[in-house]
XYZ file of C-alpha atoms in Angstrom:
655
model
C 5.182 -29.266 -2.032
C 2.852 -32.086 -3.128
C 3.955 -31.651 -6.763
C 7.622 -32.100 -5.821
C 8.616 -28.429 -5.993
C 10.833 -27.403 -3.088
C 10.280 -24.085 -1.323
C 13.074 -22.479 0.685
C 12.608 -21.373 4.286
C 14.579 -19.630 6.986
C 13.453 -21.074 10.316
C 14.072 -19.894 13.876
C 13.390 -22.347 16.723
C 13.381 -22.065 20.504
C 16.322 -23.932 21.991
C 14.118 -26.661 23.463
C 11.624 -26.991 20.584
C 12.792 -30.510 19.701
C 11.769 -31.811 23.122
C 8.898 -29.410 23.803
C 6.980 -28.623 20.579
C 5.701 -25.057 20.157
C 3.284 -23.166 17.886
C 4.610 -21.929 14.540
C 4.280 -18.528 12.837
C 4.498 -18.341 9.038
C 5.531 -15.376 6.864
C 5.099 -16.324 3.166
C 6.570 -13.743 0.808
C 8.439 -13.110 -2.470
C 11.037 -10.716 -1.096
C 14.003 -13.085 -0.892
C 14.290 -14.176 2.746
C 17.894 -15.140 2.032
C 19.356 -11.803 0.955
C 17.829 -8.513 -0.267
C 14.998 -8.163 2.229
C 16.227 -10.562 4.900
C 17.917 -8.095 7.202
C 15.154 -5.499 7.237
C 12.144 -7.486 8.433
C 13.545 -10.757 9.769
C 14.714 -9.177 13.016
C 11.324 -9.798 14.608
C 11.521 -13.598 14.332
C 14.415 -14.299 16.717
C 12.376 -12.215 19.190
C 9.425 -14.624 18.930
C 11.616 -17.730 18.822
C 13.120 -16.652 22.141
C 9.570 -16.497 23.517
C 8.418 -19.960 22.546
C 7.508 -19.862 18.846
C 8.878 -21.557 15.756
C 9.079 -18.897 13.036
C 9.350 -19.570 9.298
C 9.913 -17.097 6.474
C 9.274 -18.957 3.244
C 10.096 -17.786 -0.290
C 7.153 -18.040 -2.668
C 7.445 -20.506 -5.515
C 9.763 -19.001 -8.132
C 11.331 -16.390 -5.835
C 14.433 -16.282 -3.664
C 15.783 -19.789 -3.133
C 12.537 -21.587 -3.933
C 12.105 -23.659 -7.069
C 9.556 -23.008 -9.813
C 8.306 -19.876 -11.592
C 6.125 -17.118 -10.179
C 3.426 -16.076 -12.650
C 1.693 -13.176 -10.909
C 0.593 -11.868 -7.529
C -1.644 -14.074 -5.341
C -2.202 -16.876 -7.841
C -4.238 -19.966 -6.898
C -0.927 -21.858 -6.862
C 0.572 -19.392 -4.355
C -2.408 -19.708 -2.027
C -2.468 -23.503 -2.259
C 1.261 -23.521 -1.520
C 0.487 -21.432 1.573
C -1.964 -24.051 2.763
C 0.563 -26.809 2.098
C 3.325 -24.956 3.960
C 1.014 -24.591 6.967
C 0.326 -28.330 6.899
C 4.077 -29.012 6.632
C 4.823 -26.779 9.624
C 2.083 -28.366 11.721
C 3.540 -31.830 11.024
C 7.096 -31.034 12.161
C 8.269 -32.624 15.386
C 9.089 -29.182 16.848
C 5.557 -27.847 16.191
C 2.585 -28.587 18.420
C 0.173 -28.423 15.450
C -0.935 -24.799 15.932
C 0.078 -22.311 13.230
C -0.395 -18.557 12.881
C 0.183 -16.567 9.692
C 1.514 -13.030 9.471
C 3.193 -10.618 7.104
C 3.470 -7.034 5.981
C 2.307 -5.920 2.526
C 2.353 -9.000 0.221
C 2.606 -11.326 3.218
C -0.287 -9.492 4.842
C -2.407 -9.906 1.704
C -1.833 -13.627 1.363
C -2.328 -14.207 5.102
C -5.947 -13.146 4.636
C -6.296 -15.010 1.345
C -4.920 -18.266 2.756
C -7.144 -17.891 5.825
C -10.169 -17.781 3.501
C -9.182 -21.277 2.279
C -9.373 -22.567 5.886
C -6.278 -24.752 6.204
C -7.003 -26.953 9.253
C -3.886 -26.061 11.287
C -4.249 -22.267 10.892
C -5.427 -20.757 14.181
C -5.033 -16.964 13.764
C -3.764 -14.199 11.454
C -1.921 -10.953 12.148
C -1.898 -8.873 8.955
C -0.034 -5.589 8.489
C -0.360 -2.934 5.754
C -2.511 -5.177 3.575
C -5.815 -5.088 1.730
C -9.005 -7.070 1.475
C -9.707 -5.718 -2.050
C -7.039 -6.162 -4.736
C -8.713 -3.724 -7.140
C -9.708 -0.936 -4.763
C -6.586 -0.823 -2.578
C -3.304 -1.698 -4.211
C -0.721 -0.236 -6.570
C -2.735 -0.762 -9.767
C -6.021 1.161 -9.513
C -7.777 3.449 -7.076
C -11.354 4.587 -7.546
C -11.184 2.977 -10.975
C -8.274 5.251 -11.985
C -5.020 3.870 -13.400
C -2.260 4.610 -10.865
C 0.620 6.079 -12.843
C 2.585 6.530 -9.634
C 3.065 2.819 -8.927
C 1.694 0.662 -11.776
C 4.861 0.588 -13.904
C 7.348 1.179 -11.096
C 6.117 -1.805 -9.112
C 5.844 -4.070 -12.146
C 9.489 -3.420 -13.024
C 10.532 -3.879 -9.389
C 9.019 -7.350 -9.412
C 10.583 -8.060 -12.799
C 14.024 -7.324 -11.333
C 13.570 -9.282 -8.112
C 11.962 -12.283 -9.821
C 14.875 -12.442 -12.270
C 17.517 -12.869 -9.559
C 18.958 -16.367 -9.072
C 18.812 -18.623 -6.038
C 21.899 -18.642 -3.816
C 24.339 -21.369 -4.927
C 25.095 -22.055 -1.243
C 21.467 -23.241 -0.964
C 20.568 -24.431 -4.469
C 23.879 -26.137 -5.193
C 25.214 -26.642 -8.700
C 21.723 -26.352 -10.203
C 21.501 -22.647 -9.314
C 22.539 -21.403 -12.739
C 20.123 -23.668 -14.617
C 17.288 -22.470 -12.380
C 18.366 -18.857 -12.904
C 18.277 -19.163 -16.687
C 14.843 -20.788 -16.406
C 13.591 -17.803 -14.390
C 15.056 -15.331 -16.858
C 13.348 -17.127 -19.727
C 9.939 -17.785 -18.171
C 9.277 -15.011 -15.628
C 6.434 -12.925 -17.102
C 5.760 -9.199 -17.054
C 3.252 -8.704 -14.238
C 1.932 -5.496 -15.798
C 0.378 -7.469 -18.654
C -2.570 -8.891 -16.689
C -2.833 -5.713 -14.597
C -3.505 -3.467 -17.608
C -5.471 -6.166 -19.429
C -8.063 -6.008 -16.635
C -8.949 -2.332 -16.175
C -12.324 -3.135 -14.610
C -13.050 -5.011 -11.402
C -13.636 -8.402 -12.997
C -12.994 -11.967 -11.876
C -9.235 -11.423 -12.124
C -9.379 -8.890 -9.261
C -12.155 -10.637 -7.345
C -9.839 -13.617 -6.946
C -7.864 -13.037 -3.760
C -10.099 -10.163 -2.621
C -11.427 -11.517 0.653
C -14.074 -8.770 0.758
C -15.967 -10.936 -1.737
C -16.801 -13.341 1.105
C -15.749 -12.272 4.590
C -17.544 -15.312 6.024
C -14.882 -17.547 4.478
C -12.420 -16.317 7.131
C -13.237 -18.034 10.399
C -9.953 -17.652 12.298
C -9.273 -14.579 14.475
C -7.747 -11.616 12.598
C -5.696 -8.696 13.919
C -5.351 -5.995 11.218
C -2.660 -3.341 11.696
C -1.730 -0.278 9.635
C -0.918 3.407 9.611
C -2.452 6.626 8.324
C 0.582 7.189 6.076
C 0.203 3.758 4.470
C -1.788 3.115 1.304
C -3.823 0.155 2.572
C -5.477 1.450 5.741
C -9.047 1.446 4.389
C -9.049 -2.343 4.655
C -8.941 -2.247 8.454
C -12.410 -0.774 9.120
C -13.830 -2.890 6.302
C -12.423 -6.060 7.886
C -13.741 -5.078 11.313
C -17.199 -4.471 9.863
C -17.237 -7.501 7.561
C -15.652 -10.322 9.545
C -17.844 -12.186 11.995
C -15.204 -13.961 14.065
C -12.849 -12.500 16.684
C -11.091 -9.451 15.249
C -9.131 -6.390 16.217
C -7.731 -3.321 14.486
C -4.810 -1.019 15.271
C -4.039 2.156 13.295
C -1.194 4.478 14.200
C 0.376 7.412 12.371
C 2.846 5.009 10.763
C 3.989 4.445 7.210
C 4.453 1.107 5.398
C 6.512 -0.502 8.159
C 6.329 -2.372 11.456
C 4.969 -0.117 14.238
C 7.981 -0.758 16.492
C 10.266 0.873 13.934
C 8.301 3.332 11.821
C 7.824 6.991 11.074
C 5.951 9.073 11.856
C 6.065 8.195 15.523
C 5.116 7.459 18.119
C 6.368 3.965 17.463
C 5.219 1.394 20.001
C 6.113 -1.935 21.587
C 4.434 -3.765 18.728
C 6.250 -7.056 19.188
C 4.928 -7.286 22.735
C 1.436 -6.515 21.402
C 1.815 -9.214 18.735
C 3.015 -11.671 21.372
C -0.162 -11.038 23.389
C -2.157 -11.929 20.264
C -0.187 -15.090 19.528
C -0.136 -16.194 23.186
C -3.934 -15.863 23.316
C -4.771 -17.712 20.092
C -1.853 -20.131 19.662
C -1.053 -21.003 23.286
C -4.439 -20.526 24.948
C -3.114 -17.966 27.454
C -5.648 -15.349 28.497
C -3.630 -12.183 27.911
C -6.669 -9.904 28.146
C -6.231 -8.715 24.583
C -9.759 -9.715 23.579
C -11.251 -7.806 26.514
C -9.985 -4.554 25.013
C -11.713 -2.364 22.390
C -12.035 -3.704 18.873
C -10.291 -0.719 17.299
C -7.516 1.456 18.630
C -6.477 4.456 16.530
C -4.166 7.450 16.742
C -6.114 10.715 16.366
C -3.755 13.052 14.562
C -3.519 16.723 15.415
C -2.360 19.615 13.277
C 1.330 19.726 12.462
C 2.941 22.053 9.913
C 2.983 20.541 6.402
C 6.358 18.997 5.553
C 7.778 16.365 3.189
C 8.876 14.258 6.177
C 7.435 13.746 9.656
C 9.482 12.098 12.377
C 6.608 12.361 14.874
C 2.926 13.173 14.429
C 1.207 14.745 17.444
C -2.049 13.272 18.677
C -3.517 10.778 21.101
C -4.903 7.243 21.196
C -8.660 6.663 21.038
C -10.663 3.452 20.904
C -13.973 2.026 19.707
C -15.640 -1.008 21.221
C -17.122 -2.038 17.883
C -17.025 -1.041 14.226
C -18.876 0.636 12.751
C -19.550 2.597 15.934
C -23.121 2.951 17.070
C -25.087 6.109 16.261
C -25.098 8.643 13.447
C -21.945 10.738 13.484
C -22.227 12.473 10.119
C -21.710 16.250 10.058
C -22.737 17.753 6.726
C -21.321 20.920 5.138
C -22.317 22.182 1.702
C -20.112 23.323 -1.166
C -21.253 26.837 -2.104
C -20.515 28.747 -5.295
C -18.779 31.559 -3.391
C -16.117 29.085 -2.209
C -17.503 28.639 1.283
C -18.055 25.342 3.071
C -21.234 26.008 5.011
C -23.960 24.224 6.967
C -26.512 25.831 4.646
C -27.047 24.399 1.152
C -26.118 26.580 -1.801
C -28.576 27.849 -4.417
C -27.341 25.528 -7.155
C -25.107 28.009 -8.923
C -22.381 26.452 -11.064
C -18.603 26.603 -10.801
C -16.547 25.410 -13.752
C -13.061 23.952 -13.488
C -10.566 22.968 -16.185
C -7.874 20.829 -14.656
C -4.189 21.629 -14.937
C -2.176 18.645 -16.102
C 0.560 19.523 -13.614
C -1.815 19.473 -10.636
C -0.759 16.795 -8.134
C 2.988 17.160 -8.422
C 3.190 17.713 -4.666
C 1.015 14.726 -3.796
C 3.842 12.718 -2.216
C 3.758 8.930 -2.092
C 0.679 6.777 -2.435
C 2.219 4.495 0.193
C 4.833 6.218 2.327
C 7.659 4.016 3.556
C 9.317 6.669 5.683
C 11.594 8.304 3.123
C 12.106 12.029 2.741
C 9.622 13.481 0.293
C 7.014 10.808 0.991
C 4.549 13.278 2.532
C 2.779 16.090 0.680
C 3.880 19.593 1.599
C 1.800 22.749 2.008
C -1.290 22.323 -0.162
C -2.009 25.985 -0.882
C -0.654 25.663 -4.418
C -2.703 22.519 -5.078
C -5.760 24.179 -3.505
C -5.379 27.050 -5.955
C -5.278 24.638 -8.888
C -8.571 23.105 -7.753
C -12.114 24.141 -6.938
C -11.735 24.823 -3.211
C -14.392 25.319 -0.552
C -13.358 26.540 2.890
C -15.260 26.749 6.173
C -15.206 29.741 8.513
C -12.784 29.423 11.452
C -14.042 26.728 13.809
C -15.434 27.951 17.111
C -14.629 24.622 18.792
C -12.494 21.584 17.924
C -13.924 18.962 15.561
C -12.637 15.365 15.738
C -13.282 12.761 13.076
C -12.723 9.007 12.801
C -13.788 7.120 9.711
C -14.219 7.764 6.002
C -15.244 11.317 5.121
C -17.363 11.376 1.993
C -18.056 14.017 -0.606
C -21.142 14.006 -2.784
C -21.136 16.224 -5.861
C -23.375 16.941 -8.827
C -21.151 17.522 -11.843
C -21.260 17.943 -15.603
C -18.369 17.043 -17.903
C -17.612 18.311 -21.401
C -15.908 15.010 -22.276
C -17.092 11.358 -22.173
C -14.151 10.389 -19.969
C -13.331 12.227 -16.743
C -12.184 11.627 -13.180
C -12.290 13.712 -10.041
C -9.894 14.046 -7.142
C -11.132 15.176 -3.744
C -8.794 16.364 -0.967
C -9.641 17.299 2.632
C -7.288 19.792 4.300
C -6.815 21.443 7.696
C -6.074 25.142 7.145
C -4.137 26.832 9.952
C -4.871 30.414 11.025
C -1.616 31.399 9.316
C -2.817 29.933 6.006
C -0.841 26.668 5.708
C -2.946 23.868 4.254
C -2.267 20.394 5.711
C -3.537 17.442 3.686
C -5.656 15.168 5.899
C -7.096 12.635 3.444
C -8.060 12.308 -0.228
C -9.146 9.943 -2.961
C -9.690 9.504 -6.679
C -12.766 8.478 -8.649
C -13.228 7.605 -12.320
C -16.594 9.067 -13.311
C -17.105 6.406 -15.979
C -17.318 3.928 -13.066
C -20.279 5.681 -11.420
C -22.445 2.555 -11.966
C -19.800 0.255 -10.476
C -16.154 -0.619 -10.999
C -17.119 -3.659 -13.082
C -18.149 -1.468 -16.028
C -17.124 1.750 -17.782
C -20.068 3.923 -18.821
C -19.047 7.034 -20.791
C -20.386 10.347 -19.596
C -22.816 12.252 -21.790
C -21.232 15.691 -22.268
C -23.469 18.353 -20.776
C -25.538 15.855 -18.741
C -25.256 16.185 -14.955
C -24.500 13.179 -12.767
C -24.400 12.858 -8.989
C -21.535 10.819 -7.547
C -20.254 10.034 -4.090
C -16.542 9.844 -3.334
C -15.547 8.205 -0.027
C -12.166 9.523 1.099
C -9.508 7.412 2.775
C -10.180 6.558 6.406
C -8.594 8.954 8.896
C -8.688 10.123 12.511
C -7.944 13.829 12.910
C -8.648 16.751 15.213
C -9.391 20.147 13.637
C -8.531 22.751 16.277
C -10.621 25.803 17.114
C -9.613 28.691 14.874
C -8.638 26.343 12.035
C -10.684 25.978 8.858
C -11.804 22.874 6.959
C -11.190 22.865 3.207
C -12.464 20.554 0.472
C -10.805 20.781 -2.931
C -12.010 19.136 -6.148
C -9.947 18.741 -9.313
C -9.963 16.700 -12.513
C -6.239 15.914 -12.673
C -3.646 14.548 -10.227
C -0.337 13.670 -11.856
C 1.524 11.420 -11.232
C -0.910 9.561 -9.008
C -3.647 9.338 -11.630
C -3.190 8.722 -15.339
C -4.967 11.567 -17.211
C -7.834 10.988 -19.612
C -7.003 11.511 -23.300
C -8.499 15.013 -23.551
C -8.452 18.028 -21.229
C -11.636 18.041 -19.155
C -13.798 20.928 -17.982
C -15.969 19.894 -15.048
C -18.890 22.016 -13.873
C -19.959 21.549 -10.271
C -23.504 22.440 -9.193
C -23.273 24.081 -5.767
C -26.653 23.063 -4.454
C -28.113 20.553 -1.993
C -26.547 17.606 -3.877
C -22.966 18.822 -3.320
C -21.692 18.412 0.224
C -19.052 17.024 2.585
C -19.947 14.601 5.371
C -17.468 14.216 8.202
C -17.556 11.163 10.532
C -17.503 13.233 13.735
C -16.363 11.499 16.903
C -16.948 13.195 20.233
C -14.153 12.722 22.800
C -14.966 9.908 25.232
C -14.031 9.606 28.873
C -12.569 6.149 28.288
C -9.955 7.482 25.885
C -7.784 8.604 28.760
C -7.957 5.190 30.431
C -6.377 3.208 27.592
C -3.389 1.162 28.662
C -0.121 2.513 27.328
C 1.876 0.510 24.813
C 5.337 -0.524 25.896
C 8.533 0.941 24.445
C 9.422 -0.020 20.866
C 11.596 -3.099 20.540
C 14.763 -3.006 18.441
C 15.896 -6.645 18.063
C 19.250 -7.008 16.366
C 18.185 -9.495 13.715
C 20.577 -10.732 11.038
C 24.110 -9.301 11.207
C 24.528 -6.742 8.431
C 27.409 -4.548 7.354
C 26.209 -1.402 5.560
C 28.689 -0.517 2.812
C 26.912 2.581 1.479
C 23.482 4.226 1.606
C 21.717 6.631 -0.683
C 18.722 8.356 0.895
C 15.362 8.321 -0.860
C 14.770 11.541 -2.793
C 11.789 13.058 -4.554
C 12.416 16.122 -6.693
C 10.125 18.236 -8.870
C 11.385 20.055 -11.942
C 9.618 22.601 -14.172
C 10.658 23.476 -17.729
C 9.394 26.988 -18.375
C 10.111 26.777 -22.104
C 7.456 24.146 -22.844
C 5.408 24.089 -19.632
C 6.420 20.535 -18.802
C 7.055 19.181 -15.325
C 8.803 16.104 -14.010
C 8.777 14.277 -10.694
C 11.870 12.166 -10.047
C 11.696 9.404 -7.453
C 15.054 7.943 -6.430
C 14.157 5.159 -4.008
C 16.540 3.741 -1.437
C 15.848 0.021 -1.838
C 18.250 -0.979 0.927
C 21.547 0.426 -0.245
C 24.730 -1.580 -0.636
C 25.153 -4.004 2.278
C 26.622 -7.364 3.211
C 24.937 -10.154 5.137
C 27.773 -11.185 7.411
C 26.900 -14.825 8.076
C 25.810 -15.635 4.516
C 28.683 -13.698 2.970
C 26.332 -12.122 0.412
C 26.767 -8.537 -0.742
C 23.592 -6.989 -2.167
C 22.903 -3.712 -3.927
C 19.958 -2.154 -5.719
C 18.713 1.042 -7.371
C 15.312 2.341 -8.467
C 15.005 5.622 -10.383
C 11.570 6.539 -11.754
C 10.622 9.690 -13.682
C 7.100 11.011 -14.243
C 6.763 13.683 -16.945
C 3.822 15.659 -18.344
C 3.406 18.864 -20.374
C 0.785 21.466 -19.506
C -2.324 21.212 -21.668
C -1.185 17.929 -23.216
C -2.537 14.912 -21.303
C -1.210 12.574 -24.005
C 2.318 13.733 -23.147
C 2.183 11.845 -19.832
C 4.915 9.254 -19.525
C 6.656 7.193 -16.862
C 10.208 5.879 -17.173
C 11.928 3.627 -14.671
C 15.438 2.188 -14.460
C 16.093 -0.435 -11.819
C 18.839 -2.855 -10.925
C 19.778 -5.446 -8.330
C 23.010 -7.314 -7.789
C 24.177 -10.185 -5.589
C 27.786 -11.172 -4.948
C 29.419 -13.876 -2.863
C 32.259 -16.352 -3.266
C 29.776 -18.487 -5.228
C 28.417 -15.975 -7.748
C 28.420 -12.397 -9.057
C 25.190 -11.476 -10.839
C 23.422 -8.273 -11.830
C 19.935 -7.780 -13.231
C 18.885 -4.503 -14.872
C 15.376 -3.634 -16.026
C 13.790 -0.647 -17.713
C 10.191 0.346 -18.280
C 8.365 3.047 -20.209
C 4.628 3.724 -20.159
C 2.700 6.218 -22.274
C -0.742 6.467 -23.805
C -2.471 7.474 -27.000
C -6.137 8.401 -27.404
C -7.235 4.737 -27.379
C -4.381 2.640 -25.968
C -1.761 2.352 -23.253
C 1.729 1.550 -24.498
C 4.330 -0.242 -22.352
C 7.867 -1.273 -23.232
C 10.049 -3.312 -20.882
C 13.619 -4.499 -21.020
C 15.465 -7.077 -18.920
C 19.212 -7.639 -18.966
C 21.163 -10.123 -16.833
C 24.917 -10.417 -16.385
C 27.169 -12.937 -14.685
C 30.701 -11.863 -13.802
C 30.141 -8.813 -15.996
C 29.102 -10.831 -19.083
C 25.557 -10.728 -20.466
C 23.779 -14.072 -20.187
C 20.237 -13.044 -21.065
C 18.269 -10.158 -22.582
C 14.522 -9.771 -23.148
C 12.220 -7.020 -24.387
C 8.456 -6.563 -24.295
C 6.299 -4.203 -26.392
C 2.766 -4.254 -25.012
C -0.399 -2.431 -26.034
C -3.655 -2.273 -24.075
C -6.967 -0.712 -25.134
C -8.079 2.085 -22.806
C -11.342 1.105 -21.168
C -12.739 4.276 -19.635
C -9.311 5.225 -18.268
C-alpha cells in the first residue's frame, strides 16, 4: 500500500498470463484467505483462472496474513486500500488493465462501496448477499430495532478471527510480534455499533444508497430469499442509473452453484458471461436479457430445513415494474383479512416475551434449524388476520407493506409483522416479515417517544419476496410487539391497541403470470470445482434448540454453529478448528431478563505454530442502558500469552 503496509493475496493466473495479459477479478475480505475460510469459497477462482482471468483474494489490512490493524467494518482506510489494490492489479504485467470486483457478504458490501469511489481501472462489479444500506440491512439493526440475534454473536466472531496471527510461513519470523500487536490493539467492534443506535453519519458512511449516482460501473446483484440482505437488490435496480442486473433464487447466504434451498444453478457460467461482457468486450447477450430474474416460491410444508424449494423462474424487464400492482386487504376486528375496510373497532395485544423463539435465522446459511417451522404457535401469540380461502392463485413479487393505526401504553414500543401462507390443513408457512421500532416513525435518524394513549399510523414494508398463494390457501398477517431473540425487547411490557379501520391494511405487490416467463433460458447445471485440497478431520452439524423452563417461565434458544469444523489444508499444512455456541435467554413477563451469551474459539496449527484464541461475550440491558462484557484469551503451545476484558455500557436511545 502507499503507506508501506503490505497486504497478503492469494492469486490464481492463467498459464499464459505472463505473455498474454488478462483481466483481473478482486475479492477483498477479512475472512483469512490463507486458512479458515480459504477452502470454502476459493474454489471458484481456479475456475475463472482456467477461463482467462487473473483472480486475487486479498486479506483486509489487519486480517489474515496482511499487516496492520483492522478498526471496524468498511472504514475509509479499508475502502482506500481497495482502490489501491485495484490499481496494483491493473499495473501487473499479467493484467491487461481491466479489473472487476466481487465478493459475498463483506466482500459484496465493499465491492459496492469501492465502486462508489470510482477507481479508474474498475470496470464492473458482481456483488452477492450484500447490502446498500449498512443500518437498514445488516446484523446490527433492522427497522430501527437492536438485533439481539446477531449483534453480539457477530461482534465476538470478528473479535476471535481478528485476534488470530498471520501464518509464519508467509509472515516469517515477525509473525509473533504482529500477532501480539493484533491482540493488544484490535478493538471490540460492538462498541461503535451500540454507540450509534440511530442512522447517523457513522452508518451513512459506506451505505451506497446515500448516492447511487456515485456508482457508474455496471453492477450485477445476486441473492436469495433465505438470505438477510435481499432487499438491497430491488433498491439497487431502482436506484442505479448505469447497466445493472439482479438475480434472486431461493438460496441462503451462499454461492448459487452450491446452496440450499435448491434449485442451485450454473452460477459460475452466469458470472463468466458477466465478466466476459464487461471485462473482455465479448457480447454474451447477458445485457439483452431481463433486468431482474427471480424464483417465485410455491407452498412447501413448514420445516426447519429445506433442501429444495418448489417454484419457477420469472423475470422483469425493468424495476420497479410498470403499472400499479397493489392489492389491498383490510385488517378487521373479527380477525378477518378482507377487501372491505373494518369499522374501526379496536383489538388490544400484550406481547409475550417468548414470542419469536421459532423465528429461525436472520440470515440462513443452509444449516439445520435455519428456517422457521410451522407458524401456528407464533400466530396464536400475535394479533392475526386471515383471509377466506382463495378462489384463484395469487402471485406476488416485491415488498408487501402493512399500514396500521396503533396506540401504545408505553413510550417505547416496536411491532413485528409476519405474512404467512396457510394451507387447507392449517399449517402456516412464513413467507416474509419485518420489524419496526415505533419511536423511529419520523425517521431512523431520531427516536421520538410515543405518547401513551395517542394513536399513530405507521407503515411497515416487509422483506422483498416472490411467492405464489395457491387456490384454497389463505393469506395471514400477524402483528406482535415482541420477537425474541431477533429483536431486543423494550424495557417494559407493552400493550398495543390496533384500530381495525381504513388505516389498517395489507398491500400485496401482485404480479400476474406473463407469457414470457416460460421462454426464459434455462441455467446450466451447478458447477462443483474442486478448489483447495482439504482433509476434513471432524464435523459438527449446526444445531438450533429451544428449551422451556416451566418453573420460572423462561425460555432459551441455543445456536451451535458449524463454523467449518476441524480440517486440514493439505498444501499449506495448516490444521484449523473453530466453535461458536450462543445462548439467548428470556423469562416470561420480564423483558429486562433478556440476555445473550456467546463462547467462541478458533485454533490454527502447523509445523510453524500452534495457537488458540477464545472469546466470550455477554449482553443484557437495564431500563436505561445496554451492558456488554467481552473477554479475549490467546494461547501459544497451550500457554496463555494474552488476556483482555471489556466492560461496556451504552445508553438506550429509543431501543
